Amino acid sequence: MGVIHRSLDMAKQIVSVVLKPGDTAVDATVGNGRDTVFLARLVGERGRVWAFDIQQQALAAAAKLLEKEGLASRVTLIHRGHEDLARYVDDNVGAVMFNLGYLPGGDRSLVTRPDTTLLALEAALLKLRPGGVVTVVIYRGHSGGKEEEESLLGFCSKLNQASYTVMHYRMLNQINDPPSLLAIEKLIQEV
Amino acid sequence: MGVIHRSLDMAKQIVSVVLKPGDTAVDATVGNGRDTVFLARLVGERGRVWAFDIQQQALAAAAKLLEKEGLASRVTLIHRGHEDLARYVDDNVGAVMFNLGYLPGGDRSLVTRPDTTLLALEAALLKLRPGGVVTVVIYRGHSGGKEEEESLLGFCSKLNQASYTVMHYRMLNQINDPPSLLAIEKLIQEV
């Protein structure tokens, strides 16, 4: 790996600086479960990870992986879309990770959608503690991917700069439309 | 400072990972001399920094600062535009830093221009060793700033992805048009 981090690694880099043992974190898109494991390691034995996916296949794979890594007790797997996260997750969340698009190796017609993604992002921001971060890895290659990116960038451009810092990271010279990364840090609690 | 680095800090962060003692580095826009000092510290006693500016005022301030920090012997200050860098700098450069726009506290009508900036960037990329980086902090607030950014992004979008990785970092929700950052890493020597 070079010195310039790609989106996935940059997201992990940012989250690993923020999360402390005992923290609460959210994996908004379990997918293959790799981010769930990453978060479960960072929050430690007394921390908690809430992990959402609408696909049973994803949750089953993640459960197996977490069991194998001895991390299952730190994670609550929830078979719901991430737009419901406000109903499950407590306040003072340290980090929320989104990985948009479809499940790798799964049904490519099942993709995240702008309307539910925006609802989930809004809920995630409210749940963050000051100093907490949301990372969103955005794929543009699939049908509807570019529109999803546009709607996320539009939403984030309007966030109050006194409350949030938003950075967008994108590679400029790649042929295969690699994912871009949105990273949002909460500065103060909005009233 | 939050966990999400702003452009100036992100540029320094990347360069500090790349540069090793004994390396050669270039400050393509001396300005107030702060990046020159930063680079001179990183390259160490046996390293060298080539530092360019067309304004005598900038070079004089940088010379004073370098003297004060005991770093003057590591730096060659050159009173030329950065588009001439190929004539002065040897190959195998570890890092080149650009800070575009005008000199803070100086004459605001003296700004970097897309044509000379692109010539300089092209020369800088040729001088880099594999693993080396160019960082470009781009201000959009002054007259011609947006056009300069557009021409840089256009140029970088066409760089061969086998030879270079290009990342663009920008803040989305700031009112005062903060600078964005281009970071380019050389992967292999082009033949």
Short mmCIF file of C-alpha atoms in Angstrom, two decimals:
data_model
loop_
_atom_site.label_atom_id
_atom_site.label_comp_id
_atom_site.label_asym_id
_atom_site.label_seq_id
_atom_site.Cartn_x
_atom_site.Cartn_y
_atom_site.Cartn_z
CA MET A 1 0.00 0.00 0.00
CA GLY A 2 1.24 3.49 -0.84
CA VAL A 3 1.29 6.53 1.38
CA ILE A 4 -1.99 7.84 -0.01
CA HIS A 5 -4.74 5.77 1.56
CA ARG A 6 -7.56 4.50 -0.59
CA SER A 7 -11.11 5.15 0.61
CA LEU A 8 -11.58 1.94 2.59
CA ASP A 9 -8.24 2.27 4.38
CA MET A 10 -8.72 5.97 4.99
CA ALA A 11 -12.10 5.25 6.62
CA LYS A 12 -10.47 2.69 8.92
CA GLN A 13 -7.59 5.01 9.67
CA ILE A 14 -9.96 7.77 10.80
CA VAL A 15 -12.18 5.45 12.86
CA SER A 16 -9.20 3.81 14.55
CA VAL A 17 -8.04 7.20 15.83
CA VAL A 18 -11.49 8.04 17.22
CA LEU A 19 -12.74 4.84 18.86
CA LYS A 20 -11.60 4.03 22.38
CA PRO A 21 -12.15 0.90 24.48
CA GLY A 22 -15.63 1.00 25.98
CA ASP A 23 -17.08 3.04 23.11
CA THR A 24 -20.25 2.33 21.17
CA ALA A 25 -19.98 1.96 17.39
CA VAL A 26 -22.33 1.19 14.51
CA ASP A 27 -21.76 -0.84 11.37
CA ALA A 28 -24.59 0.50 9.22
CA THR A 29 -23.97 -2.01 6.41
CA VAL A 30 -22.66 -5.35 7.67
CA GLY A 31 -21.98 -6.81 4.22
CA ASN A 32 -19.21 -9.40 4.57
CA GLY A 33 -18.77 -8.46 8.24
CA ARG A 34 -15.18 -7.21 7.95
CA ASP A 35 -15.97 -3.71 9.25
CA THR A 36 -18.04 -5.30 12.05
CA VAL A 37 -14.98 -7.26 13.19
CA PHE A 38 -12.79 -4.15 12.84
CA LEU A 39 -15.18 -2.12 15.04
CA ALA A 40 -15.61 -4.93 17.60
CA ARG A 41 -11.83 -5.08 18.09
CA LEU A 42 -11.59 -1.31 18.63
CA VAL A 43 -14.41 -0.98 21.19
CA GLY A 44 -12.90 -3.71 23.35
CA GLU A 45 -14.55 -6.03 25.86
CA ARG A 46 -16.72 -3.40 27.48
CA GLY A 47 -17.73 -1.70 24.25
CA ARG A 48 -20.67 -2.44 21.96
CA VAL A 49 -21.22 -2.61 18.22
CA TRP A 50 -24.66 -2.35 16.65
CA ALA A 51 -24.62 -3.89 13.20
CA PHE A 52 -27.39 -3.59 10.60
CA ASP A 53 -28.19 -5.39 7.37
CA ILE A 54 -31.36 -6.22 5.49
CA GLN A 55 -29.83 -9.41 4.08
CA GLN A 56 -29.93 -12.53 6.24
CA GLN A 57 -27.04 -13.91 4.19
CA ALA A 58 -24.82 -11.01 5.30
CA LEU A 59 -25.74 -11.36 8.97
CA ALA A 60 -25.14 -15.11 8.94
CA ALA A 61 -21.67 -14.66 7.44
CA ALA A 62 -20.86 -11.90 9.93
CA ALA A 63 -22.06 -14.02 12.88
CA LYS A 64 -19.77 -16.84 11.81
CA LEU A 65 -16.80 -14.52 11.39
CA LEU A 66 -17.40 -12.85 14.78
CA GLU A 67 -17.70 -16.25 16.48
CA LYS A 68 -14.43 -17.39 14.92
CA GLU A 69 -12.67 -14.22 16.11
CA GLY A 70 -14.12 -14.51 19.62
CA LEU A 71 -15.89 -11.15 19.26
CA ALA A 72 -19.56 -12.22 19.09
CA SER A 73 -20.42 -11.02 22.61
CA ARG A 74 -19.53 -7.42 21.73
CA VAL A 75 -21.86 -7.20 18.73
CA THR A 76 -25.62 -6.99 18.33
CA LEU A 77 -26.59 -8.04 14.80
CA ILE A 78 -29.89 -6.48 13.71
CA HIS A 79 -31.84 -7.73 10.74
CA ARG A 80 -33.21 -4.32 9.77
CA GLY A 81 -32.26 -1.56 7.38
CA HIS A 82 -29.92 1.10 8.78
CA GLU A 83 -32.70 3.71 8.48
CA ASP A 84 -34.04 2.17 11.71
CA LEU A 85 -30.87 2.75 13.68
CA ALA A 86 -32.35 5.49 15.87
CA ARG A 87 -34.73 2.89 17.32
CA TYR A 88 -31.92 0.62 18.51
CA VAL A 89 -28.82 2.64 19.19
CA ASP A 90 -28.19 4.78 22.29
CA ASP A 91 -26.66 8.25 22.21
CA ASN A 92 -22.94 9.01 22.44
CA VAL A 93 -21.83 6.83 19.56
CA GLY A 94 -18.12 7.12 18.72
CA ALA A 95 -18.19 5.98 15.10
CA VAL A 96 -20.62 4.85 12.41
CA MET A 97 -19.36 3.14 9.25
CA PHE A 98 -21.33 2.91 5.99
CA ASN A 99 -20.23 0.87 3.00
CA LEU A 100 -22.76 1.57 0.27
CA GLY A 101 -23.71 -0.35 -2.86
CA TYR A 102 -24.36 -4.10 -2.99
CA LEU A 103 -23.12 -7.06 -0.96
CA PRO A 104 -19.92 -8.41 -2.58
CA GLY A 105 -20.73 -11.85 -3.95
CA GLY A 106 -24.45 -11.28 -3.25
CA ASP A 107 -27.47 -10.17 -5.26
CA ARG A 108 -26.37 -7.11 -7.24
CA SER A 109 -29.93 -5.87 -7.62
CA LEU A 110 -30.08 -5.35 -3.85
CA VAL A 111 -28.31 -2.01 -3.42
CA THR A 112 -28.50 0.79 -0.87
CA ARG A 113 -30.88 3.59 -1.92
CA PRO A 114 -30.49 7.36 -1.54
CA ASP A 115 -33.69 7.88 0.47
CA THR A 116 -33.00 5.27 3.14
CA THR A 117 -29.25 6.05 3.14
CA LEU A 118 -29.98 9.73 3.86
CA LEU A 119 -32.40 8.84 6.67
CA ALA A 120 -29.78 6.57 8.19
CA LEU A 121 -27.04 9.17 7.85
CA GLU A 122 -29.22 11.79 9.52
CA ALA A 123 -29.99 9.41 12.39
CA ALA A 124 -26.30 8.50 12.70
CA LEU A 125 -25.24 12.14 12.99
CA LEU A 126 -27.75 12.73 15.78
CA LYS A 127 -26.44 9.73 17.72
CA LEU A 128 -22.78 10.77 17.51
CA ARG A 129 -21.00 12.19 20.51
CA PRO A 130 -18.91 15.34 19.93
CA GLY A 131 -15.62 14.14 18.46
CA GLY A 132 -17.38 11.14 16.90
CA VAL A 133 -17.23 10.36 13.18
CA VAL A 134 -19.33 8.88 10.41
CA THR A 135 -17.53 7.38 7.41
CA VAL A 136 -19.35 6.59 4.16
CA VAL A 137 -17.61 4.61 1.41
CA ILE A 138 -19.53 5.39 -1.78
CA TYR A 139 -19.47 3.16 -4.84
CA ARG A 140 -20.56 4.69 -8.13
CA GLY A 141 -20.20 1.72 -10.45
CA HIS A 142 -23.63 0.13 -9.99
CA SER A 143 -26.96 1.40 -11.28
CA GLY A 144 -28.06 4.37 -9.14
CA GLY A 145 -24.59 4.74 -7.59
CA LYS A 146 -23.84 8.14 -9.08
CA GLU A 147 -27.24 9.50 -7.97
CA GLU A 148 -26.65 8.18 -4.46
CA GLU A 149 -23.28 9.96 -4.33
CA GLU A 150 -24.81 13.21 -5.59
CA SER A 151 -27.59 13.16 -3.00
CA LEU A 152 -25.10 12.44 -0.18
CA LEU A 153 -22.76 15.24 -1.27
CA GLY A 154 -25.71 17.62 -1.52
CA PHE A 155 -26.92 16.71 1.96
CA CYS A 156 -23.45 17.03 3.49
CA SER A 157 -22.74 20.37 1.81
CA LYS A 158 -25.60 21.84 3.83
CA LEU A 159 -24.46 20.60 7.25
CA ASN A 160 -23.76 23.46 9.66
CA GLN A 161 -20.00 24.02 9.75
CA ALA A 162 -20.14 24.95 13.43
CA SER A 163 -21.47 21.46 14.20
CA TYR A 164 -19.74 19.24 11.63
CA THR A 165 -16.57 19.04 9.56
CA VAL A 166 -17.15 17.19 6.28
CA MET A 167 -14.32 15.98 4.06
CA HIS A 168 -14.71 14.24 0.69
CA TYR A 169 -11.82 12.08 -0.57
CA ARG A 170 -11.78 10.89 -4.17
CA MET A 171 -9.26 9.43 -6.55
CA LEU A 172 -8.96 11.38 -9.79
CA ASN A 173 -7.13 9.19 -12.29
CA GLN A 174 -8.66 5.72 -11.99
CA ILE A 175 -10.49 4.05 -14.85
CA ASN A 176 -12.64 1.67 -12.80
CA ASP A 177 -14.61 4.24 -10.79
CA PRO A 178 -13.17 3.43 -7.36
CA PRO A 179 -15.21 4.36 -4.28
CA SER A 180 -14.97 7.83 -2.78
CA LEU A 181 -15.11 8.51 0.95
CA LEU A 182 -17.17 10.95 2.98
CA ALA A 183 -15.92 11.54 6.53
CA ILE A 184 -18.01 13.63 8.91
CA GLU A 185 -16.80 14.68 12.34
CA LYS A 186 -19.21 16.03 14.91
CA LEU A 187 -17.80 19.12 16.61
CA ILE A 188 -20.53 20.06 19.08
CA GLN A 189 -23.92 18.72 20.06
CA GLU A 190 -26.64 20.51 18.11
CA VAL A 191 -29.40 21.87 20.29
CA MET B 1 -7.53 20.02 15.74
CA GLY B 2 -10.08 17.34 14.97
CA VAL B 3 -9.48 13.87 13.60
CA ILE B 4 -10.21 14.95 10.04
CA HIS B 5 -7.15 16.83 8.84
CA ARG B 6 -7.60 20.06 6.95
CA SER B 7 -5.73 20.44 3.65
CA LEU B 8 -2.58 22.04 5.02
CA ASP B 9 -2.20 19.51 7.81
CA MET B 10 -3.06 16.59 5.54
CA ALA B 11 -0.32 17.70 3.12
CA LYS B 12 2.20 17.79 5.97
CA GLN B 13 1.01 14.47 7.29
CA ILE B 14 1.57 12.78 3.92
CA VAL B 15 4.97 14.40 3.33
CA SER B 16 6.18 13.54 6.84
CA VAL B 17 5.52 9.85 6.17
CA VAL B 18 7.42 9.93 2.86
CA LEU B 19 10.54 12.03 3.53
CA LYS B 20 13.53 10.37 5.15
CA PRO B 21 16.80 11.89 6.39
CA GLY B 22 19.13 12.47 3.46
CA ASP B 23 16.27 13.01 1.00
CA THR B 24 15.87 15.83 -1.48
CA ALA B 25 12.69 17.93 -1.30
CA VAL B 26 11.26 20.95 -3.10
CA ASP B 27 9.23 23.84 -1.77
CA ALA B 28 7.70 25.10 -5.02
CA THR B 29 6.13 28.17 -3.38
CA VAL B 30 8.18 29.51 -0.47
CA GLY B 31 5.62 32.12 0.65
CA ASN B 32 6.14 32.74 4.36
CA GLY B 33 8.76 29.96 4.50
CA ARG B 34 6.91 27.68 6.91
CA ASP B 35 6.83 24.71 4.52
CA THR B 36 10.51 25.34 3.73
CA VAL B 37 11.35 24.97 7.43
CA PHE B 38 9.11 21.91 7.69
CA LEU B 39 10.89 20.24 4.76
CA ALA B 40 14.37 21.22 5.97
CA ARG B 41 13.71 19.54 9.31
CA LEU B 42 12.53 16.32 7.64
CA VAL B 43 15.45 15.91 5.21
CA GLY B 44 17.98 16.25 8.03
CA GLU B 45 21.58 17.38 7.96
CA ARG B 46 22.55 15.44 4.86
CA GLY B 47 19.38 16.25 2.93
CA ARG B 48 18.65 19.19 0.64
CA VAL B 49 15.67 21.46 0.03
CA TRP B 50 15.27 23.49 -3.16
CA ALA B 51 12.93 26.39 -2.54
CA PHE B 52 11.44 28.64 -5.25
CA ASP B 53 9.65 31.96 -5.22
CA ILE B 54 9.35 34.87 -7.62
CA GLN B 55 8.99 37.36 -4.77
CA GLN B 56 12.18 38.65 -3.14
CA GLN B 57 10.08 39.55 -0.09
CA ALA B 58 9.17 35.87 0.43
CA LEU B 59 12.76 34.65 0.03
CA ALA B 60 14.08 37.25 2.45
CA ALA B 61 11.55 36.26 5.10
CA ALA B 62 12.28 32.56 4.56
CA ALA B 63 16.06 33.14 4.78
CA LYS B 64 15.60 34.89 8.11
CA LEU B 65 13.38 32.12 9.45
CA LEU B 66 15.78 29.39 8.29
CA GLU B 67 18.72 31.19 9.86
CA LYS B 68 16.85 31.51 13.14
CA GLU B 69 16.04 27.79 13.12
CA GLY B 70 19.60 26.81 12.24
CA LEU B 71 18.45 25.20 8.99
CA ALA B 72 19.86 27.59 6.39
CA SER B 73 22.65 25.25 5.27
CA ARG B 74 20.15 22.61 4.15
CA VAL B 75 18.19 24.92 1.84
CA THR B 76 18.92 26.52 -1.52
CA LEU B 77 16.62 29.52 -2.04
CA ILE B 78 16.06 30.25 -5.71
CA HIS B 79 14.62 33.52 -6.95
CA ARG B 80 12.82 31.98 -9.92
CA GLY B 81 9.32 30.75 -10.67
CA HIS B 82 8.69 27.07 -9.92
CA GLU B 83 8.24 26.39 -13.64
CA ASP B 84 12.05 26.46 -13.81
CA LEU B 85 12.52 23.72 -11.26
CA ALA B 86 13.73 21.15 -13.78
CA ARG B 87 16.78 23.34 -14.42
CA TYR B 88 17.88 23.30 -10.78
CA VAL B 89 16.67 20.14 -9.10
CA ASP B 90 18.26 16.69 -9.47
CA ASP B 91 16.28 13.49 -9.93
CA ASN B 92 15.03 11.25 -7.10
CA VAL B 93 13.12 13.92 -5.22
CA GLY B 94 11.12 12.60 -2.24
CA ALA B 95 8.50 15.34 -1.94
CA VAL B 96 7.42 18.56 -3.63
CA MET B 97 5.02 20.94 -1.87
CA PHE B 98 2.93 23.59 -3.63
CA ASN B 99 0.87 26.19 -1.83
CA LEU B 100 -0.99 28.10 -4.53
CA GLY B 101 -2.59 31.54 -4.55
CA TYR B 102 -0.95 34.68 -3.19
CA LEU B 103 1.63 35.37 -0.49
CA PRO B 104 -0.18 35.90 2.85
CA GLY B 105 0.29 39.52 3.82
CA GLY B 106 1.81 40.28 0.39
CA ASP B 107 0.55 41.71 -2.89
CA ARG B 108 -2.73 39.96 -3.63
CA SER B 109 -2.50 40.69 -7.33
CA LEU B 110 0.57 38.43 -7.51
CA VAL B 111 -0.97 34.96 -7.67
CA THR B 112 0.13 31.63 -9.13
CA ARG B 113 -1.19 31.04 -12.66
CA PRO B 114 -2.54 27.83 -14.21
CA ASP B 115 -0.06 27.74 -17.10
CA THR B 116 3.11 28.06 -15.02
CA THR B 117 1.64 25.93 -12.21
CA LEU B 118 0.97 23.08 -14.65
CA LEU B 119 4.48 23.34 -16.12
CA ALA B 120 5.91 23.18 -12.62
CA LEU B 121 3.70 20.26 -11.61
CA GLU B 122 4.72 18.33 -14.71
CA ALA B 123 8.41 18.98 -13.98
CA ALA B 124 7.92 18.00 -10.33
CA LEU B 125 6.35 14.66 -11.26
CA LEU B 126 9.27 13.82 -13.55
CA LYS B 127 11.77 14.56 -10.77
CA LEU B 128 10.04 12.38 -8.16
CA ARG B 129 11.47 9.03 -7.19
CA PRO B 130 9.03 6.09 -7.03
CA GLY B 131 7.25 6.40 -3.68
CA GLY B 132 7.69 10.18 -3.76
CA VAL B 133 4.78 12.61 -3.48
CA VAL B 134 3.64 15.99 -4.70
CA THR B 135 1.14 17.92 -2.57
CA VAL B 136 -0.76 20.92 -3.93
CA VAL B 137 -2.84 23.10 -1.59
CA ILE B 138 -5.30 24.93 -3.83
CA TYR B 139 -7.02 28.16 -2.84
CA ARG B 140 -10.15 29.12 -4.76
CA GLY B 141 -11.02 32.39 -3.07
CA HIS B 142 -8.92 34.78 -5.17
CA SER B 143 -9.53 35.84 -8.75
CA GLY B 144 -8.59 32.96 -11.07
CA GLY B 145 -8.47 30.47 -8.19
CA LYS B 146 -11.38 28.35 -9.39
CA GLU B 147 -9.94 28.17 -12.92
CA GLU B 148 -6.57 27.13 -11.53
CA GLU B 149 -8.22 24.34 -9.54
CA GLU B 150 -10.16 23.16 -12.60
CA SER B 151 -7.06 23.00 -14.77
CA LEU B 152 -5.13 21.09 -12.10
CA LEU B 153 -7.93 18.57 -11.59
CA GLY B 154 -8.22 18.12 -15.34
CA PHE B 155 -4.49 17.53 -15.71
CA CYS B 156 -4.37 15.07 -12.80
CA SER B 157 -7.41 13.12 -14.02
CA LYS B 158 -5.39 12.15 -17.08
CA LEU B 159 -2.29 10.88 -15.27
CA ASN B 160 -1.64 7.21 -15.98
CA GLN B 161 -2.95 5.19 -13.03
CA ALA B 162 -0.13 2.66 -13.38
CA SER B 163 2.38 5.45 -12.71
CA TYR B 164 0.57 7.73 -10.26
CA THR B 165 -2.11 7.64 -7.57
CA VAL B 166 -3.99 10.95 -7.33
CA MET B 167 -6.26 11.82 -4.41
CA HIS B 168 -8.31 15.01 -4.07
CA TYR B 169 -9.41 16.10 -0.58
CA ARG B 170 -12.01 18.83 -0.17
CA MET B 171 -14.24 20.10 2.59
CA LEU B 172 -17.90 20.16 1.65
CA ASN B 173 -19.70 22.34 4.16
CA GLN B 174 -17.54 25.44 4.65
CA ILE B 175 -18.75 28.89 3.75
CA ASN B 176 -15.36 30.53 3.26
CA ASP B 177 -14.09 28.37 0.40
CA PRO B 178 -11.26 26.64 2.27
CA PRO B 179 -8.37 25.22 0.24
CA SER B 180 -8.56 21.73 -1.22
CA LEU B 181 -5.60 19.36 -1.47
CA LEU B 182 -4.24 17.33 -4.36
CA ALA B 183 -1.82 14.57 -3.36
CA ILE B 184 -0.01 12.63 -6.07
CA GLU B 185 2.14 9.60 -5.36
CA LYS B 186 4.53 8.25 -7.96
CA LEU B 187 4.28 4.47 -8.21
CA ILE B 188 6.83 3.63 -10.89
CA GLN B 189 9.29 5.52 -13.05
CA GLU B 190 7.70 6.27 -16.42
CA VAL B 191 9.84 5.23 -19.37
#
